[in-house]
Amino acid sequence: MKKMLIMGPPGAGKGTQAESIIKYYNIPHISTGDMFRAAISNKTEIGMLAKKYIDAGNLVPDEVTVGIVKERLSKPDCKNGFLLDGFPRDIHQAEMFSDMLKELGISIDLVLNIHVDHEKLVNRIIGRRICPKCGRTYHITYNKPLKEGICDDCGTSLIQRKDDNVDTVKNRLEVYSHQTEPLINYYKDLVVNIDGDRDVDVIFEDIKKVIGE
Ligand code: ADP
Ligand code: ADP
Ligand code: ZN
């Protein structure tokens, strides 16, 4: 069971749990959000295109998103498993994803769905800080770095994502409710619900039990 999706609203803790999961199981973390942020900071064509959608909290068009996922999943390091985070994000992407999986001869074994009440998500997102170099995620209250504003792993100054502001978050939560949440039913046979309103380590212990060895 190592070809997995991790789902949940923005701020639920997908990226945080993904950091632990990929280390423990030694599989690649494929985050469409991270790939877009890297493309934006490298000023690639995809980055330029994606930026305006991301800054507004809307979904990047499928033609772009599906293409980058397919390219990534075709790489040899995905053969023995992967954790896909942030994709698919609506039913149309899920249908395109299903065709892609058939073409690549892959099937998904498990969908982890992390749920947290929406009123708690805004605080999580507004207080989120990320390391622009290694991607590690922190929180100004719940998950502080050892030294304020500095990444524990690589010493880089932490930044706040441009889309982590009150206005954009509201739209992102709406986009989630309307477009992404219906996927929980779409994948109902594969979904395992995880209560994301607990300590990070407690949640990870639970996830390990679900995934197995
Ligand atoms: P997502 O990838 O789902 O958007 P993140 O993993 O980036 O979410 O987490 C959002 C914010 O909440 C981050 O600042 C992170 O440090 C913090 N966070 C993650 N998990 C928890 C938790 N279980 N309890 C409290 N804060 C958390
Ligand atoms: P979060 O977990 O906080 O929602 P992500 O890093 O997953 O944030 O995504 C950030 C932004 O990147 C989204 O608001 C959206 O604009 C874009 N994005 C990420 N994944 C997709 C996707 N599969 N389809 C379309 N847009 C996406
Ligand atoms: Zn770092």
PDB file of C-alpha atoms and ligand atoms in Angstrom:
ATOM      1  CA  MET A   1       0.000   0.000   0.000  1.00  0.00           C
ATOM      2  CA  LYS A   2       2.507   2.658  -1.043  1.00  0.00           C
ATOM      3  CA  LYS A   3       0.844   4.402  -3.973  1.00  0.00           C
ATOM      4  CA  MET A   4      -1.138   6.942  -2.092  1.00  0.00           C
ATOM      5  CA  LEU A   5      -2.974  10.227  -2.204  1.00  0.00           C
ATOM      6  CA  ILE A   6      -3.151  12.620   0.725  1.00  0.00           C
ATOM      7  CA  MET A   7      -6.223  14.844   0.773  1.00  0.00           C
ATOM      8  CA  GLY A   8      -7.787  17.441   3.025  1.00  0.00           C
ATOM      9  CA  PRO A   9      -8.559  21.165   3.043  1.00  0.00           C
ATOM     10  CA  PRO A  10      -5.799  23.789   2.897  1.00  0.00           C
ATOM     11  CA  GLY A  11      -4.035  23.851   6.262  1.00  0.00           C
ATOM     12  CA  ALA A  12      -5.172  20.369   7.324  1.00  0.00           C
ATOM     13  CA  GLY A  13      -1.562  19.240   7.673  1.00  0.00           C
ATOM     14  CA  LYS A  14      -1.029  17.350   4.414  1.00  0.00           C
ATOM     15  CA  GLY A  15       2.435  18.764   3.812  1.00  0.00           C
ATOM     16  CA  THR A  16       3.450  18.291   7.456  1.00  0.00           C
ATOM     17  CA  GLN A  17       2.404  14.629   7.526  1.00  0.00           C
ATOM     18  CA  ALA A  18       3.866  14.094   4.062  1.00  0.00           C
ATOM     19  CA  GLU A  19       7.315  15.105   5.388  1.00  0.00           C
ATOM     20  CA  SER A  20       7.162  12.239   7.919  1.00  0.00           C
ATOM     21  CA  ILE A  21       5.537   9.701   5.610  1.00  0.00           C
ATOM     22  CA  ILE A  22       8.060  10.035   2.802  1.00  0.00           C
ATOM     23  CA  LYS A  23      11.017   9.755   5.180  1.00  0.00           C
ATOM     24  CA  TYR A  24       9.610   6.707   6.932  1.00  0.00           C
ATOM     25  CA  TYR A  25       8.556   4.882   3.771  1.00  0.00           C
ATOM     26  CA  ASN A  26      11.294   6.257   1.545  1.00  0.00           C
ATOM     27  CA  ILE A  27       8.980   7.285  -1.280  1.00  0.00           C
ATOM     28  CA  PRO A  28       8.822  10.540  -3.248  1.00  0.00           C
ATOM     29  CA  HIS A  29       6.485  13.363  -2.187  1.00  0.00           C
ATOM     30  CA  ILE A  30       4.741  14.743  -5.234  1.00  0.00           C
ATOM     31  CA  SER A  31       3.082  18.017  -4.301  1.00  0.00           C
ATOM     32  CA  THR A  32       1.568  20.022  -7.140  1.00  0.00           C
ATOM     33  CA  GLY A  33       1.597  23.122  -4.907  1.00  0.00           C
ATOM     34  CA  ASP A  34       5.356  22.680  -4.252  1.00  0.00           C
ATOM     35  CA  MET A  35       6.007  22.098  -7.948  1.00  0.00           C
ATOM     36  CA  PHE A  36       4.141  25.281  -8.851  1.00  0.00           C
ATOM     37  CA  ARG A  37       5.978  27.295  -6.183  1.00  0.00           C
ATOM     38  CA  ALA A  38       9.316  26.018  -7.492  1.00  0.00           C
ATOM     39  CA  ALA A  39       8.274  26.914 -11.062  1.00  0.00           C
ATOM     40  CA  ILE A  40       7.305  30.412  -9.919  1.00  0.00           C
ATOM     41  CA  SER A  41      10.587  31.023  -8.142  1.00  0.00           C
ATOM     42  CA  ASN A  42      12.506  29.723 -11.173  1.00  0.00           C
ATOM     43  CA  LYS A  43      10.371  31.949 -13.415  1.00  0.00           C
ATOM     44  CA  THR A  44       9.594  29.121 -15.842  1.00  0.00           C
ATOM     45  CA  GLU A  45       6.757  29.341 -18.360  1.00  0.00           C
ATOM     46  CA  ILE A  46       4.552  27.125 -16.179  1.00  0.00           C
ATOM     47  CA  GLY A  47       5.367  29.279 -13.155  1.00  0.00           C
ATOM     48  CA  MET A  48       4.405  32.490 -14.959  1.00  0.00           C
ATOM     49  CA  LEU A  49       1.131  30.938 -16.041  1.00  0.00           C
ATOM     50  CA  ALA A  50       0.258  29.439 -12.650  1.00  0.00           C
ATOM     51  CA  LYS A  51       1.092  32.497 -10.551  1.00  0.00           C
ATOM     52  CA  LYS A  52      -2.056  34.531 -11.064  1.00  0.00           C
ATOM     53  CA  TYR A  53      -4.303  31.575 -10.249  1.00  0.00           C
ATOM     54  CA  ILE A  54      -2.351  30.672  -7.118  1.00  0.00           C
ATOM     55  CA  ASP A  55      -2.178  34.240  -5.827  1.00  0.00           C
ATOM     56  CA  ALA A  56      -5.974  34.454  -6.108  1.00  0.00           C
ATOM     57  CA  GLY A  57      -6.512  31.041  -4.514  1.00  0.00           C
ATOM     58  CA  ASN A  58      -8.043  29.542  -7.658  1.00  0.00           C
ATOM     59  CA  LEU A  59      -7.136  26.289  -9.360  1.00  0.00           C
ATOM     60  CA  VAL A  60      -4.466  26.319 -12.046  1.00  0.00           C
ATOM     61  CA  PRO A  61      -5.909  25.070 -15.379  1.00  0.00           C
ATOM     62  CA  ASP A  62      -5.975  21.297 -15.840  1.00  0.00           C
ATOM     63  CA  GLU A  63      -3.867  21.251 -19.029  1.00  0.00           C
ATOM     64  CA  VAL A  64      -0.923  22.543 -17.007  1.00  0.00           C
ATOM     65  CA  THR A  65      -1.502  20.578 -13.827  1.00  0.00           C
ATOM     66  CA  VAL A  66      -2.184  17.184 -15.365  1.00  0.00           C
ATOM     67  CA  GLY A  67       0.900  17.493 -17.562  1.00  0.00           C
ATOM     68  CA  ILE A  68       3.313  18.105 -14.702  1.00  0.00           C
ATOM     69  CA  VAL A  69       1.879  15.218 -12.670  1.00  0.00           C
ATOM     70  CA  LYS A  70       2.172  12.790 -15.566  1.00  0.00           C
ATOM     71  CA  GLU A  71       5.761  13.791 -16.237  1.00  0.00           C
ATOM     72  CA  ARG A  72       6.633  13.326 -12.565  1.00  0.00           C
ATOM     73  CA  LEU A  73       4.881   9.972 -12.144  1.00  0.00           C
ATOM     74  CA  SER A  74       6.685   8.616 -15.197  1.00  0.00           C
ATOM     75  CA  LYS A  75      10.061   8.935 -13.445  1.00  0.00           C
ATOM     76  CA  PRO A  76      11.672   5.709 -12.202  1.00  0.00           C
ATOM     77  CA  ASP A  77      11.675   6.752  -8.513  1.00  0.00           C
ATOM     78  CA  CYS A  78       7.866   6.416  -8.490  1.00  0.00           C
ATOM     79  CA  LYS A  79       7.985   2.712  -9.373  1.00  0.00           C
ATOM     80  CA  ASN A  80       7.828   1.493  -5.775  1.00  0.00           C
ATOM     81  CA  GLY A  81       5.425   4.060  -4.475  1.00  0.00           C
ATOM     82  CA  PHE A  82       4.718   7.741  -4.053  1.00  0.00           C
ATOM     83  CA  LEU A  83       2.646  10.147  -2.031  1.00  0.00           C
ATOM     84  CA  LEU A  84       0.656  12.515  -4.193  1.00  0.00           C
ATOM     85  CA  ASP A  85      -0.376  15.694  -2.359  1.00  0.00           C
ATOM     86  CA  GLY A  86      -2.743  18.321  -3.776  1.00  0.00           C
ATOM     87  CA  PHE A  87      -3.781  16.374  -6.861  1.00  0.00           C
ATOM     88  CA  PRO A  88      -6.379  15.576  -8.087  1.00  0.00           C
ATOM     89  CA  ARG A  89      -8.274  18.617  -6.895  1.00  0.00           C
ATOM     90  CA  ASP A  90     -11.601  18.241  -8.636  1.00  0.00           C
ATOM     91  CA  ILE A  91     -13.642  15.536 -10.344  1.00  0.00           C
ATOM     92  CA  HIS A  92     -12.419  16.468 -13.810  1.00  0.00           C
ATOM     93  CA  GLN A  93      -8.781  16.103 -12.715  1.00  0.00           C
ATOM     94  CA  ALA A  94      -9.672  12.791 -11.067  1.00  0.00           C
ATOM     95  CA  GLU A  95     -11.088  11.498 -14.333  1.00  0.00           C
ATOM     96  CA  MET A  96      -8.031  12.618 -16.277  1.00  0.00           C
ATOM     97  CA  PHE A  97      -5.879  11.075 -13.549  1.00  0.00           C
ATOM     98  CA  SER A  98      -7.694   7.773 -13.907  1.00  0.00           C
ATOM     99  CA  ASP A  99      -6.865   7.694 -17.653  1.00  0.00           C
ATOM    100  CA  MET A 100      -3.260   8.619 -16.866  1.00  0.00           C
ATOM    101  CA  LEU A 101      -2.942   5.761 -14.370  1.00  0.00           C
ATOM    102  CA  LYS A 102      -4.267   3.285 -16.929  1.00  0.00           C
ATOM    103  CA  GLU A 103      -1.738   4.509 -19.476  1.00  0.00           C
ATOM    104  CA  LEU A 104       1.104   4.226 -16.965  1.00  0.00           C
ATOM    105  CA  GLY A 105      -0.141   0.860 -15.658  1.00  0.00           C
ATOM    106  CA  ILE A 106      -0.366   2.121 -12.074  1.00  0.00           C
ATOM    107  CA  SER A 107      -3.133   1.901  -9.481  1.00  0.00           C
ATOM    108  CA  ILE A 108      -3.693   3.860  -6.272  1.00  0.00           C
ATOM    109  CA  ASP A 109      -3.912   1.773  -3.085  1.00  0.00           C
ATOM    110  CA  LEU A 110      -4.946   4.294  -0.481  1.00  0.00           C
ATOM    111  CA  VAL A 111      -6.371   7.790  -0.048  1.00  0.00           C
ATOM    112  CA  LEU A 112      -5.599   9.441   3.292  1.00  0.00           C
ATOM    113  CA  ASN A 113      -8.177  12.107   4.066  1.00  0.00           C
ATOM    114  CA  ILE A 114      -7.146  14.483   6.836  1.00  0.00           C
ATOM    115  CA  HIS A 115     -10.044  16.427   8.290  1.00  0.00           C
ATOM    116  CA  VAL A 116      -9.951  19.535  10.468  1.00  0.00           C
ATOM    117  CA  ASP A 117     -12.830  21.945  11.155  1.00  0.00           C
ATOM    118  CA  HIS A 118     -12.759  24.939   8.839  1.00  0.00           C
ATOM    119  CA  GLU A 119     -12.651  27.555  11.612  1.00  0.00           C
ATOM    120  CA  LYS A 120      -9.328  26.096  12.815  1.00  0.00           C
ATOM    121  CA  LEU A 121      -7.813  26.121   9.335  1.00  0.00           C
ATOM    122  CA  VAL A 122      -7.577  29.891   8.972  1.00  0.00           C
ATOM    123  CA  ASN A 123      -5.265  30.167  12.015  1.00  0.00           C
ATOM    124  CA  ARG A 124      -3.125  27.353  10.756  1.00  0.00           C
ATOM    125  CA  ILE A 125      -2.743  28.926   7.332  1.00  0.00           C
ATOM    126  CA  ILE A 126      -2.127  32.497   8.480  1.00  0.00           C
ATOM    127  CA  GLY A 127       0.572  31.313  10.917  1.00  0.00           C
ATOM    128  CA  ARG A 128       2.254  29.005   8.422  1.00  0.00           C
ATOM    129  CA  ARG A 129       5.869  29.724   7.475  1.00  0.00           C
ATOM    130  CA  ILE A 130       7.869  27.730   4.978  1.00  0.00           C
ATOM    131  CA  CYS A 131      11.509  27.285   4.149  1.00  0.00           C
ATOM    132  CA  PRO A 132      11.991  28.502   0.574  1.00  0.00           C
ATOM    133  CA  LYS A 133      15.076  26.301   0.214  1.00  0.00           C
ATOM    134  CA  CYS A 134      14.134  22.841   1.542  1.00  0.00           C
ATOM    135  CA  GLY A 135      10.352  23.230   1.723  1.00  0.00           C
ATOM    136  CA  ARG A 136       9.949  22.362   5.404  1.00  0.00           C
ATOM    137  CA  THR A 137       6.798  23.759   7.003  1.00  0.00           C
ATOM    138  CA  TYR A 138       6.513  25.541  10.355  1.00  0.00           C
ATOM    139  CA  HIS A 139       3.879  27.419  12.323  1.00  0.00           C
ATOM    140  CA  ILE A 140       4.486  30.534  14.411  1.00  0.00           C
ATOM    141  CA  THR A 141       2.610  28.996  17.373  1.00  0.00           C
ATOM    142  CA  TYR A 142       2.017  25.284  16.811  1.00  0.00           C
ATOM    143  CA  ASN A 143       5.238  24.204  15.175  1.00  0.00           C
ATOM    144  CA  LYS A 144       7.979  26.701  15.902  1.00  0.00           C
ATOM    145  CA  PRO A 145      11.507  26.439  14.571  1.00  0.00           C
ATOM    146  CA  LEU A 146      14.246  26.287  17.243  1.00  0.00           C
ATOM    147  CA  LYS A 147      15.367  29.773  16.298  1.00  0.00           C
ATOM    148  CA  GLU A 148      12.629  32.213  15.328  1.00  0.00           C
ATOM    149  CA  GLY A 149      12.326  32.713  11.572  1.00  0.00           C
ATOM    150  CA  ILE A 150      15.122  30.244  10.686  1.00  0.00           C
ATOM    151  CA  CYS A 151      14.813  26.736   9.212  1.00  0.00           C
ATOM    152  CA  ASP A 152      16.100  24.042  11.638  1.00  0.00           C
ATOM    153  CA  ASP A 153      17.299  21.877   8.762  1.00  0.00           C
ATOM    154  CA  CYS A 154      19.126  24.309   6.505  1.00  0.00           C
ATOM    155  CA  GLY A 155      19.441  27.668   8.291  1.00  0.00           C
ATOM    156  CA  THR A 156      17.500  29.575   5.613  1.00  0.00           C
ATOM    157  CA  SER A 157      15.187  32.473   6.578  1.00  0.00           C
ATOM    158  CA  LEU A 158      11.570  31.345   6.617  1.00  0.00           C
ATOM    159  CA  ILE A 159       8.957  33.056   4.455  1.00  0.00           C
ATOM    160  CA  GLN A 160       5.188  33.333   4.351  1.00  0.00           C
ATOM    161  CA  ARG A 161       3.456  32.099   1.201  1.00  0.00           C
ATOM    162  CA  LYS A 162       1.872  34.943  -0.766  1.00  0.00           C
ATOM    163  CA  ASP A 163      -1.472  33.077  -0.863  1.00  0.00           C
ATOM    164  CA  ASP A 164      -1.497  32.568   2.932  1.00  0.00           C
ATOM    165  CA  ASN A 165      -3.466  35.723   3.678  1.00  0.00           C
ATOM    166  CA  VAL A 166      -7.001  36.086   5.066  1.00  0.00           C
ATOM    167  CA  ASP A 167      -8.677  37.024   1.771  1.00  0.00           C
ATOM    168  CA  THR A 168      -7.145  34.329  -0.371  1.00  0.00           C
ATOM    169  CA  VAL A 169      -7.685  31.701   2.311  1.00  0.00           C
ATOM    170  CA  LYS A 170     -11.441  32.302   2.266  1.00  0.00           C
ATOM    171  CA  ASN A 171     -11.523  31.649  -1.449  1.00  0.00           C
ATOM    172  CA  ARG A 172      -9.290  28.588  -1.132  1.00  0.00           C
ATOM    173  CA  LEU A 173     -11.611  27.097   1.477  1.00  0.00           C
ATOM    174  CA  GLU A 174     -14.576  27.703  -0.834  1.00  0.00           C
ATOM    175  CA  VAL A 175     -12.774  26.182  -3.769  1.00  0.00           C
ATOM    176  CA  TYR A 176     -12.041  23.197  -1.529  1.00  0.00           C
ATOM    177  CA  SER A 177     -15.688  22.778  -0.449  1.00  0.00           C
ATOM    178  CA  HIS A 178     -17.112  23.091  -3.945  1.00  0.00           C
ATOM    179  CA  GLN A 179     -14.498  21.447  -6.107  1.00  0.00           C
ATOM    180  CA  THR A 180     -12.246  19.195  -4.036  1.00  0.00           C
ATOM    181  CA  GLU A 181     -14.408  17.765  -1.260  1.00  0.00           C
ATOM    182  CA  PRO A 182     -16.609  15.783  -3.705  1.00  0.00           C
ATOM    183  CA  LEU A 183     -13.518  13.636  -4.354  1.00  0.00           C
ATOM    184  CA  ILE A 184     -13.925  11.990  -0.952  1.00  0.00           C
ATOM    185  CA  ASN A 185     -17.023  10.312  -2.324  1.00  0.00           C
ATOM    186  CA  TYR A 186     -15.374   9.664  -5.702  1.00  0.00           C
ATOM    187  CA  TYR A 187     -12.596   7.709  -3.926  1.00  0.00           C
ATOM    188  CA  LYS A 188     -14.831   6.278  -1.175  1.00  0.00           C
ATOM    189  CA  ASP A 189     -13.555   2.714  -1.587  1.00  0.00           C
ATOM    190  CA  LEU A 190      -9.967   3.827  -0.961  1.00  0.00           C
ATOM    191  CA  VAL A 191     -10.472   6.580   1.619  1.00  0.00           C
ATOM    192  CA  VAL A 192      -9.319   6.331   5.228  1.00  0.00           C
ATOM    193  CA  ASN A 193     -10.310   9.323   7.371  1.00  0.00           C
ATOM    194  CA  ILE A 194      -7.713  10.732   9.742  1.00  0.00           C
ATOM    195  CA  ASP A 195      -8.550  13.197  12.512  1.00  0.00           C
ATOM    196  CA  GLY A 196      -6.126  16.055  11.846  1.00  0.00           C
ATOM    197  CA  ASP A 197      -6.972  18.026  14.977  1.00  0.00           C
ATOM    198  CA  ARG A 198      -4.402  16.302  17.191  1.00  0.00           C
ATOM    199  CA  ASP A 199      -0.712  16.489  17.835  1.00  0.00           C
ATOM    200  CA  VAL A 200       1.405  16.097  14.684  1.00  0.00           C
ATOM    201  CA  ASP A 201       3.173  12.982  16.075  1.00  0.00           C
ATOM    202  CA  VAL A 202      -0.062  11.350  17.229  1.00  0.00           C
ATOM    203  CA  ILE A 203      -1.537  11.785  13.758  1.00  0.00           C
ATOM    204  CA  PHE A 204       1.561  10.267  12.179  1.00  0.00           C
ATOM    205  CA  GLU A 205       1.362   7.199  14.457  1.00  0.00           C
ATOM    206  CA  ASP A 206      -2.198   6.710  13.243  1.00  0.00           C
ATOM    207  CA  ILE A 207      -1.166   7.081   9.616  1.00  0.00           C
ATOM    208  CA  LYS A 208       1.589   4.478  10.040  1.00  0.00           C
ATOM    209  CA  LYS A 209      -0.976   1.998  11.357  1.00  0.00           C
ATOM    210  CA  VAL A 210      -3.172   2.640   8.325  1.00  0.00           C
ATOM    211  CA  ILE A 211      -0.360   2.310   5.776  1.00  0.00           C
ATOM    212  CA  GLY A 212       1.320  -0.658   7.461  1.00  0.00           C
ATOM    213  CA  GLU A 213       4.895  -1.789   6.901  1.00  0.00           C
TER     214      GLU A 213
HETATM  215  P1  ADP B   1      -1.508  21.605   4.120  1.00  0.00           P
HETATM  216  O1  ADP B   1      -0.349  21.011   3.368  1.00  0.00           O
HETATM  217  O2  ADP B   1      -2.628  20.628   4.307  1.00  0.00           O
HETATM  218  O3  ADP B   1      -1.981  22.895   3.539  1.00  0.00           O
HETATM  219  P2  ADP B   1       0.442  22.125   6.266  1.00  0.00           P
HETATM  220  O4  ADP B   1       1.049  20.804   6.538  1.00  0.00           O
HETATM  221  O5  ADP B   1       1.237  23.112   5.518  1.00  0.00           O
HETATM  222  O6  ADP B   1      -1.028  21.930   5.591  1.00  0.00           O
HETATM  223  O7  ADP B   1      -0.010  22.734   7.683  1.00  0.00           O
HETATM  224  C1  ADP B   1      -0.613  24.021   7.772  1.00  0.00           C
HETATM  225  C2  ADP B   1      -0.061  24.750   9.000  1.00  0.00           C
HETATM  226  O8  ADP B   1      -0.531  24.105  10.195  1.00  0.00           O
HETATM  227  C3  ADP B   1       1.461  24.737   9.092  1.00  0.00           C
HETATM  228  O9  ADP B   1       1.880  25.966   9.637  1.00  0.00           O
HETATM  229  C4  ADP B   1       1.772  23.566  10.035  1.00  0.00           C
HETATM  230  O10 ADP B   1       2.989  23.776  10.770  1.00  0.00           O
HETATM  231  C5  ADP B   1       0.563  23.587  10.963  1.00  0.00           C
HETATM  232  N1  ADP B   1       0.157  22.226  11.388  1.00  0.00           N
HETATM  233  C6  ADP B   1       0.236  21.076  10.674  1.00  0.00           C
HETATM  234  N2  ADP B   1      -0.254  20.034  11.383  1.00  0.00           N
HETATM  235  C7  ADP B   1      -0.662  20.543  12.577  1.00  0.00           C
HETATM  236  C8  ADP B   1      -1.272  19.959  13.762  1.00  0.00           C
HETATM  237  N3  ADP B   1      -1.555  18.643  13.829  1.00  0.00           N
HETATM  238  N4  ADP B   1      -1.558  20.788  14.784  1.00  0.00           N
HETATM  239  C9  ADP B   1      -1.280  22.129  14.714  1.00  0.00           C
HETATM  240  N5  ADP B   1      -0.713  22.719  13.638  1.00  0.00           N
HETATM  241  C10 ADP B   1      -0.403  21.946  12.580  1.00  0.00           C
HETATM  242  P1  ADP B   2      -2.851  24.041   0.319  1.00  0.00           P
HETATM  243  O1  ADP B   2      -2.540  22.657   0.751  1.00  0.00           O
HETATM  244  O2  ADP B   2      -2.574  25.057   1.386  1.00  0.00           O
HETATM  245  O3  ADP B   2      -4.201  24.208  -0.302  1.00  0.00           O
HETATM  246  P2  ADP B   2      -1.175  23.734  -2.090  1.00  0.00           P
HETATM  247  O4  ADP B   2       0.250  23.982  -1.917  1.00  0.00           O
HETATM  248  O5  ADP B   2      -1.650  22.326  -2.270  1.00  0.00           O
HETATM  249  O6  ADP B   2      -1.902  24.456  -0.870  1.00  0.00           O
HETATM  250  O7  ADP B   2      -1.727  24.553  -3.337  1.00  0.00           O
HETATM  251  C1  ADP B   2      -1.488  25.938  -3.474  1.00  0.00           C
HETATM  252  C2  ADP B   2      -2.165  26.453  -4.745  1.00  0.00           C
HETATM  253  O8  ADP B   2      -1.580  25.802  -5.893  1.00  0.00           O
HETATM  254  C3  ADP B   2      -3.664  26.158  -4.852  1.00  0.00           C
HETATM  255  O9  ADP B   2      -4.454  27.134  -4.181  1.00  0.00           O
HETATM  256  C4  ADP B   2      -3.859  26.185  -6.380  1.00  0.00           C
HETATM  257  O10 ADP B   2      -3.890  27.523  -6.855  1.00  0.00           O
HETATM  258  C5  ADP B   2      -2.558  25.549  -6.886  1.00  0.00           C
HETATM  259  N1  ADP B   2      -2.707  24.098  -7.070  1.00  0.00           N
HETATM  260  C6  ADP B   2      -2.068  23.122  -6.346  1.00  0.00           C
HETATM  261  N2  ADP B   2      -2.447  21.898  -6.787  1.00  0.00           N
HETATM  262  C7  ADP B   2      -3.336  22.099  -7.798  1.00  0.00           C
HETATM  263  C8  ADP B   2      -4.100  21.243  -8.644  1.00  0.00           C
HETATM  264  N3  ADP B   2      -4.040  19.904  -8.535  1.00  0.00           N
HETATM  265  N4  ADP B   2      -4.897  21.821  -9.570  1.00  0.00           N
HETATM  266  C9  ADP B   2      -4.978  23.144  -9.709  1.00  0.00           C
HETATM  267  N5  ADP B   2      -4.321  24.014  -8.938  1.00  0.00           N
HETATM  268  C10 ADP B   2      -3.492  23.510  -7.984  1.00  0.00           C
HETATM  269 ZN    ZN B   3      15.123  24.580   5.145  1.00  0.00          ZN
END
